[in-house]
Amino acid sequence: MAEIRNYTMNFGPQHPAAHGVLRLVLELDGEVIQRADPHIGLLHRGTEKLAENRTYLQSVPYMDRLDYVSMMSNEHAYVMAIEKMLGIDVPIRAQYIRVMFDEVTRVLNHLLWIGAHALDVGAMTVFLYAFREREDLFDVY
């Protein structure tokens, strides 16, 4: 009788079904994934090293490159950390404005997700509609 064994397969880091940079080493039993070993760090950009020779304000633009989808949320988190470290009190109006931009970014993320997912399952029209709405929402920025 033949010995049944699992297969090991690399998924990514560049794969049509992987949006972004991801590498998984998968152990498969037929079509069932038995084990997944994620390899992280493929999106490392050396942000910490770049920020060493810059002021806090000069480092803000690097933060939106950490995640190309959630740019405002990353900048918001960075600025909040700097403000907390320096003991800066932010006016309530500015806090509300920041949260509103974070929510706009979240809606943009959802539109990107639904468009990419629709494209993956073959619905090109939904992809185009989602990206049309994203472009209109980018005018808020």
mmCIF file with all atom_site columns, C-alpha atoms in Angstrom:
data_model
loop_
_atom_site.group_PDB
_atom_site.id
_atom_site.type_symbol
_atom_site.label_atom_id
_atom_site.label_alt_id
_atom_site.label_comp_id
_atom_site.label_asym_id
_atom_site.label_entity_id
_atom_site.label_seq_id
_atom_site.pdbx_PDB_ins_code
_atom_site.Cartn_x
_atom_site.Cartn_y
_atom_site.Cartn_z
_atom_site.occupancy
_atom_site.B_iso_or_equiv
_atom_site.pdbx_formal_charge
_atom_site.auth_seq_id
_atom_site.auth_comp_id
_atom_site.auth_asym_id
_atom_site.auth_atom_id
_atom_site.pdbx_PDB_model_num
ATOM 1   C CA . MET A 1 1   ? 0.000   0.000  0.000   1.00 0.00 ? 1   MET A CA 1
ATOM 2   C CA . ALA A 1 2   ? 1.285   3.485  -0.875  1.00 0.00 ? 2   ALA A CA 1
ATOM 3   C CA . GLU A 1 3   ? 2.325   5.780  1.932   1.00 0.00 ? 3   GLU A CA 1
ATOM 4   C CA . ILE A 1 4   ? 0.161   8.876  2.275   1.00 0.00 ? 4   ILE A CA 1
ATOM 5   C CA . ARG A 1 5   ? 2.149   12.001 2.997   1.00 0.00 ? 5   ARG A CA 1
ATOM 6   C CA . ASN A 1 6   ? 1.494   15.704 3.170   1.00 0.00 ? 6   ASN A CA 1
ATOM 7   C CA . TYR A 1 7   ? 2.843   18.110 0.603   1.00 0.00 ? 7   TYR A CA 1
ATOM 8   C CA . THR A 1 8   ? 4.689   21.313 1.401   1.00 0.00 ? 8   THR A CA 1
ATOM 9   C CA . MET A 1 9   ? 3.953   24.314 -0.789  1.00 0.00 ? 9   MET A CA 1
ATOM 10  C CA . ASN A 1 10  ? 5.146   27.928 -0.841  1.00 0.00 ? 10  ASN A CA 1
ATOM 11  C CA . PHE A 1 11  ? 2.442   30.562 -1.121  1.00 0.00 ? 11  PHE A CA 1
ATOM 12  C CA . GLY A 1 12  ? 3.802   33.967 -2.062  1.00 0.00 ? 12  GLY A CA 1
ATOM 13  C CA . PRO A 1 13  ? 5.382   36.383 -1.518  1.00 0.00 ? 13  PRO A CA 1
ATOM 14  C CA . GLN A 1 14  ? 4.060   37.383 -4.941  1.00 0.00 ? 14  GLN A CA 1
ATOM 15  C CA . HIS A 1 15  ? 0.876   35.492 -5.705  1.00 0.00 ? 15  HIS A CA 1
ATOM 16  C CA . PRO A 1 16  ? -2.286  36.602 -7.549  1.00 0.00 ? 16  PRO A CA 1
ATOM 17  C CA . ALA A 1 17  ? -4.448  35.679 -4.560  1.00 0.00 ? 17  ALA A CA 1
ATOM 18  C CA . ALA A 1 18  ? -2.229  37.472 -2.014  1.00 0.00 ? 18  ALA A CA 1
ATOM 19  C CA . HIS A 1 19  ? -2.898  41.181 -1.820  1.00 0.00 ? 19  HIS A CA 1
ATOM 20  C CA . GLY A 1 20  ? 0.222   42.732 -0.425  1.00 0.00 ? 20  GLY A CA 1
ATOM 21  C CA . VAL A 1 21  ? 3.403   40.938 0.510   1.00 0.00 ? 21  VAL A CA 1
ATOM 22  C CA . LEU A 1 22  ? 2.878   37.631 2.289   1.00 0.00 ? 22  LEU A CA 1
ATOM 23  C CA . ARG A 1 23  ? 4.747   34.341 2.251   1.00 0.00 ? 23  ARG A CA 1
ATOM 24  C CA . LEU A 1 24  ? 3.316   31.183 3.762   1.00 0.00 ? 24  LEU A CA 1
ATOM 25  C CA . VAL A 1 25  ? 4.868   27.737 3.823   1.00 0.00 ? 25  VAL A CA 1
ATOM 26  C CA . LEU A 1 26  ? 1.826   25.471 3.743   1.00 0.00 ? 26  LEU A CA 1
ATOM 27  C CA . GLU A 1 27  ? 1.609   21.803 4.625   1.00 0.00 ? 27  GLU A CA 1
ATOM 28  C CA . LEU A 1 28  ? -1.269  20.290 2.666   1.00 0.00 ? 28  LEU A CA 1
ATOM 29  C CA . ASP A 1 29  ? -3.183  17.062 3.059   1.00 0.00 ? 29  ASP A CA 1
ATOM 30  C CA . GLY A 1 30  ? -4.857  17.024 -0.324  1.00 0.00 ? 30  GLY A CA 1
ATOM 31  C CA . GLU A 1 31  ? -6.659  20.370 -0.446  1.00 0.00 ? 31  GLU A CA 1
ATOM 32  C CA . VAL A 1 32  ? -6.807  20.789 3.334   1.00 0.00 ? 32  VAL A CA 1
ATOM 33  C CA . ILE A 1 33  ? -4.185  23.004 4.971   1.00 0.00 ? 33  ILE A CA 1
ATOM 34  C CA . GLN A 1 34  ? -2.738  21.140 7.943   1.00 0.00 ? 34  GLN A CA 1
ATOM 35  C CA . ARG A 1 35  ? -0.146  23.751 8.923   1.00 0.00 ? 35  ARG A CA 1
ATOM 36  C CA . ALA A 1 36  ? 0.752   27.269 7.835   1.00 0.00 ? 36  ALA A CA 1
ATOM 37  C CA . ASP A 1 37  ? 4.098   28.871 8.646   1.00 0.00 ? 37  ASP A CA 1
ATOM 38  C CA . PRO A 1 38  ? 3.965   32.638 7.968   1.00 0.00 ? 38  PRO A CA 1
ATOM 39  C CA . HIS A 1 39  ? 7.192   34.423 7.072   1.00 0.00 ? 39  HIS A CA 1
ATOM 40  C CA . ILE A 1 40  ? 6.969   38.030 8.200   1.00 0.00 ? 40  ILE A CA 1
ATOM 41  C CA . GLY A 1 41  ? 9.195   40.996 7.475   1.00 0.00 ? 41  GLY A CA 1
ATOM 42  C CA . LEU A 1 42  ? 8.883   41.052 3.697   1.00 0.00 ? 42  LEU A CA 1
ATOM 43  C CA . LEU A 1 43  ? 7.439   44.560 3.852   1.00 0.00 ? 43  LEU A CA 1
ATOM 44  C CA . HIS A 1 44  ? 10.220  45.918 6.096   1.00 0.00 ? 44  HIS A CA 1
ATOM 45  C CA . ARG A 1 45  ? 11.180  49.377 4.901   1.00 0.00 ? 45  ARG A CA 1
ATOM 46  C CA . GLY A 1 46  ? 13.767  50.451 7.464   1.00 0.00 ? 46  GLY A CA 1
ATOM 47  C CA . THR A 1 47  ? 11.501  53.180 8.828   1.00 0.00 ? 47  THR A CA 1
ATOM 48  C CA . GLU A 1 48  ? 13.208  53.255 12.207  1.00 0.00 ? 48  GLU A CA 1
ATOM 49  C CA . LYS A 1 49  ? 16.607  53.803 10.594  1.00 0.00 ? 49  LYS A CA 1
ATOM 50  C CA . LEU A 1 50  ? 15.237  56.540 8.334   1.00 0.00 ? 50  LEU A CA 1
ATOM 51  C CA . ALA A 1 51  ? 13.667  58.316 11.322  1.00 0.00 ? 51  ALA A CA 1
ATOM 52  C CA . GLU A 1 52  ? 16.906  58.345 13.340  1.00 0.00 ? 52  GLU A CA 1
ATOM 53  C CA . ASN A 1 53  ? 18.271  61.404 11.511  1.00 0.00 ? 53  ASN A CA 1
ATOM 54  C CA . ARG A 1 54  ? 15.018  63.328 11.184  1.00 0.00 ? 54  ARG A CA 1
ATOM 55  C CA . THR A 1 55  ? 12.806  65.388 13.444  1.00 0.00 ? 55  THR A CA 1
ATOM 56  C CA . TYR A 1 56  ? 9.459   64.012 14.588  1.00 0.00 ? 56  TYR A CA 1
ATOM 57  C CA . LEU A 1 57  ? 7.679   66.173 12.027  1.00 0.00 ? 57  LEU A CA 1
ATOM 58  C CA . GLN A 1 58  ? 9.947   65.073 9.184   1.00 0.00 ? 58  GLN A CA 1
ATOM 59  C CA . SER A 1 59  ? 9.222   61.420 10.010  1.00 0.00 ? 59  SER A CA 1
ATOM 60  C CA . VAL A 1 60  ? 5.431   61.699 9.631   1.00 0.00 ? 60  VAL A CA 1
ATOM 61  C CA . PRO A 1 61  ? 5.392   61.020 5.836   1.00 0.00 ? 61  PRO A CA 1
ATOM 62  C CA . TYR A 1 62  ? 7.205   57.708 6.351   1.00 0.00 ? 62  TYR A CA 1
ATOM 63  C CA . MET A 1 63  ? 4.387   56.418 8.551   1.00 0.00 ? 63  MET A CA 1
ATOM 64  C CA . ASP A 1 64  ? 1.804   56.320 5.778   1.00 0.00 ? 64  ASP A CA 1
ATOM 65  C CA . ARG A 1 65  ? 4.108   54.006 3.830   1.00 0.00 ? 65  ARG A CA 1
ATOM 66  C CA . LEU A 1 66  ? 3.994   51.326 6.515   1.00 0.00 ? 66  LEU A CA 1
ATOM 67  C CA . ASP A 1 67  ? 0.578   50.222 5.247   1.00 0.00 ? 67  ASP A CA 1
ATOM 68  C CA . TYR A 1 68  ? -0.332  51.531 1.820   1.00 0.00 ? 68  TYR A CA 1
ATOM 69  C CA . VAL A 1 69  ? -4.050  51.123 2.563   1.00 0.00 ? 69  VAL A CA 1
ATOM 70  C CA . SER A 1 70  ? -4.372  52.718 6.036   1.00 0.00 ? 70  SER A CA 1
ATOM 71  C CA . MET A 1 71  ? -2.170  55.746 5.592   1.00 0.00 ? 71  MET A CA 1
ATOM 72  C CA . MET A 1 72  ? -4.015  58.235 7.825   1.00 0.00 ? 72  MET A CA 1
ATOM 73  C CA . SER A 1 73  ? -4.468  55.743 10.655  1.00 0.00 ? 73  SER A CA 1
ATOM 74  C CA . ASN A 1 74  ? -0.725  55.057 10.773  1.00 0.00 ? 74  ASN A CA 1
ATOM 75  C CA . GLU A 1 75  ? 0.117   58.755 10.828  1.00 0.00 ? 75  GLU A CA 1
ATOM 76  C CA . HIS A 1 76  ? -2.484  59.297 13.546  1.00 0.00 ? 76  HIS A CA 1
ATOM 77  C CA . ALA A 1 77  ? -0.979  56.556 15.729  1.00 0.00 ? 77  ALA A CA 1
ATOM 78  C CA . TYR A 1 78  ? 2.552   57.942 15.246  1.00 0.00 ? 78  TYR A CA 1
ATOM 79  C CA . VAL A 1 79  ? 1.518   61.510 16.065  1.00 0.00 ? 79  VAL A CA 1
ATOM 80  C CA . MET A 1 80  ? -0.439  60.338 19.128  1.00 0.00 ? 80  MET A CA 1
ATOM 81  C CA . ALA A 1 81  ? 2.662   58.520 20.395  1.00 0.00 ? 81  ALA A CA 1
ATOM 82  C CA . ILE A 1 82  ? 4.812   61.635 19.928  1.00 0.00 ? 82  ILE A CA 1
ATOM 83  C CA . GLU A 1 83  ? 2.215   63.829 21.649  1.00 0.00 ? 83  GLU A CA 1
ATOM 84  C CA . LYS A 1 84  ? 1.965   61.440 24.578  1.00 0.00 ? 84  LYS A CA 1
ATOM 85  C CA . MET A 1 85  ? 5.749   61.232 24.865  1.00 0.00 ? 85  MET A CA 1
ATOM 86  C CA . LEU A 1 86  ? 6.086   65.040 24.847  1.00 0.00 ? 86  LEU A CA 1
ATOM 87  C CA . GLY A 1 87  ? 3.043   65.629 27.076  1.00 0.00 ? 87  GLY A CA 1
ATOM 88  C CA . ILE A 1 88  ? 1.176   67.681 24.470  1.00 0.00 ? 88  ILE A CA 1
ATOM 89  C CA . ASP A 1 89  ? -2.555  68.245 25.074  1.00 0.00 ? 89  ASP A CA 1
ATOM 90  C CA . VAL A 1 90  ? -4.496  68.053 21.813  1.00 0.00 ? 90  VAL A CA 1
ATOM 91  C CA . PRO A 1 91  ? -7.651  70.193 21.493  1.00 0.00 ? 91  PRO A CA 1
ATOM 92  C CA . ILE A 1 92  ? -10.884 68.207 21.414  1.00 0.00 ? 92  ILE A CA 1
ATOM 93  C CA . ARG A 1 93  ? -11.720 69.616 17.964  1.00 0.00 ? 93  ARG A CA 1
ATOM 94  C CA . ALA A 1 94  ? -8.460  68.219 16.552  1.00 0.00 ? 94  ALA A CA 1
ATOM 95  C CA . GLN A 1 95  ? -9.174  64.850 18.152  1.00 0.00 ? 95  GLN A CA 1
ATOM 96  C CA . TYR A 1 96  ? -12.586 64.716 16.453  1.00 0.00 ? 96  TYR A CA 1
ATOM 97  C CA . ILE A 1 97  ? -11.125 65.696 13.088  1.00 0.00 ? 97  ILE A CA 1
ATOM 98  C CA . ARG A 1 98  ? -8.481  62.987 13.367  1.00 0.00 ? 98  ARG A CA 1
ATOM 99  C CA . VAL A 1 99  ? -11.069 60.336 14.183  1.00 0.00 ? 99  VAL A CA 1
ATOM 100 C CA . MET A 1 100 ? -13.206 61.460 11.241  1.00 0.00 ? 100 MET A CA 1
ATOM 101 C CA . PHE A 1 101 ? -10.237 61.025 8.896   1.00 0.00 ? 101 PHE A CA 1
ATOM 102 C CA . ASP A 1 102 ? -9.544  57.614 10.438  1.00 0.00 ? 102 ASP A CA 1
ATOM 103 C CA . GLU A 1 103 ? -13.139 56.634 9.695   1.00 0.00 ? 103 GLU A CA 1
ATOM 104 C CA . VAL A 1 104 ? -12.860 57.856 6.095   1.00 0.00 ? 104 VAL A CA 1
ATOM 105 C CA . THR A 1 105 ? -9.723  55.735 5.794   1.00 0.00 ? 105 THR A CA 1
ATOM 106 C CA . ARG A 1 106 ? -11.631 52.757 7.192   1.00 0.00 ? 106 ARG A CA 1
ATOM 107 C CA . VAL A 1 107 ? -14.372 53.194 4.567   1.00 0.00 ? 107 VAL A CA 1
ATOM 108 C CA . LEU A 1 108 ? -11.667 53.403 1.876   1.00 0.00 ? 108 LEU A CA 1
ATOM 109 C CA . ASN A 1 109 ? -10.189 50.149 3.216   1.00 0.00 ? 109 ASN A CA 1
ATOM 110 C CA . HIS A 1 110 ? -13.553 48.419 3.015   1.00 0.00 ? 110 HIS A CA 1
ATOM 111 C CA . LEU A 1 111 ? -14.064 49.624 -0.556  1.00 0.00 ? 111 LEU A CA 1
ATOM 112 C CA . LEU A 1 112 ? -10.629 48.315 -1.490  1.00 0.00 ? 112 LEU A CA 1
ATOM 113 C CA . TRP A 1 113 ? -11.398 44.976 0.125   1.00 0.00 ? 113 TRP A CA 1
ATOM 114 C CA . ILE A 1 114 ? -14.780 44.530 -1.552  1.00 0.00 ? 114 ILE A CA 1
ATOM 115 C CA . GLY A 1 115 ? -13.342 45.573 -4.921  1.00 0.00 ? 115 GLY A CA 1
ATOM 116 C CA . ALA A 1 116 ? -10.357 43.232 -4.674  1.00 0.00 ? 116 ALA A CA 1
ATOM 117 C CA . HIS A 1 117 ? -12.501 40.364 -3.422  1.00 0.00 ? 117 HIS A CA 1
ATOM 118 C CA . ALA A 1 118 ? -15.026 40.882 -6.206  1.00 0.00 ? 118 ALA A CA 1
ATOM 119 C CA . LEU A 1 119 ? -12.226 40.897 -8.767  1.00 0.00 ? 119 LEU A CA 1
ATOM 120 C CA . ASP A 1 120 ? -10.847 37.650 -7.327  1.00 0.00 ? 120 ASP A CA 1
ATOM 121 C CA . VAL A 1 121 ? -14.205 35.934 -7.816  1.00 0.00 ? 121 VAL A CA 1
ATOM 122 C CA . GLY A 1 122 ? -14.668 37.375 -11.306 1.00 0.00 ? 122 GLY A CA 1
ATOM 123 C CA . ALA A 1 123 ? -16.962 40.351 -10.707 1.00 0.00 ? 123 ALA A CA 1
ATOM 124 C CA . MET A 1 124 ? -15.145 43.073 -12.622 1.00 0.00 ? 124 MET A CA 1
ATOM 125 C CA . THR A 1 125 ? -18.075 45.510 -12.469 1.00 0.00 ? 125 THR A CA 1
ATOM 126 C CA . VAL A 1 126 ? -18.146 45.522 -8.655  1.00 0.00 ? 126 VAL A CA 1
ATOM 127 C CA . PHE A 1 127 ? -14.401 46.189 -8.677  1.00 0.00 ? 127 PHE A CA 1
ATOM 128 C CA . LEU A 1 128 ? -14.889 49.205 -10.951 1.00 0.00 ? 128 LEU A CA 1
ATOM 129 C CA . TYR A 1 129 ? -17.795 50.550 -8.878  1.00 0.00 ? 129 TYR A CA 1
ATOM 130 C CA . ALA A 1 130 ? -15.817 50.185 -5.637  1.00 0.00 ? 130 ALA A CA 1
ATOM 131 C CA . PHE A 1 131 ? -12.813 51.997 -7.058  1.00 0.00 ? 131 PHE A CA 1
ATOM 132 C CA . ARG A 1 132 ? -14.996 54.746 -8.527  1.00 0.00 ? 132 ARG A CA 1
ATOM 133 C CA . GLU A 1 133 ? -16.400 55.364 -5.037  1.00 0.00 ? 133 GLU A CA 1
ATOM 134 C CA . ARG A 1 134 ? -12.881 55.286 -3.578  1.00 0.00 ? 134 ARG A CA 1
ATOM 135 C CA . GLU A 1 135 ? -11.757 57.974 -6.003  1.00 0.00 ? 135 GLU A CA 1
ATOM 136 C CA . ASP A 1 136 ? -14.705 60.178 -5.015  1.00 0.00 ? 136 ASP A CA 1
ATOM 137 C CA . LEU A 1 137 ? -13.931 59.643 -1.336  1.00 0.00 ? 137 LEU A CA 1
ATOM 138 C CA . PHE A 1 138 ? -10.268 60.538 -1.848  1.00 0.00 ? 138 PHE A CA 1
ATOM 139 C CA . ASP A 1 139 ? -11.459 64.091 -2.583  1.00 0.00 ? 139 ASP A CA 1
ATOM 140 C CA . VAL A 1 140 ? -12.172 64.377 1.165   1.00 0.00 ? 140 VAL A CA 1
ATOM 141 C CA . TYR A 1 141 ? -8.436  64.283 1.789   1.00 0.00 ? 141 TYR A CA 1
#
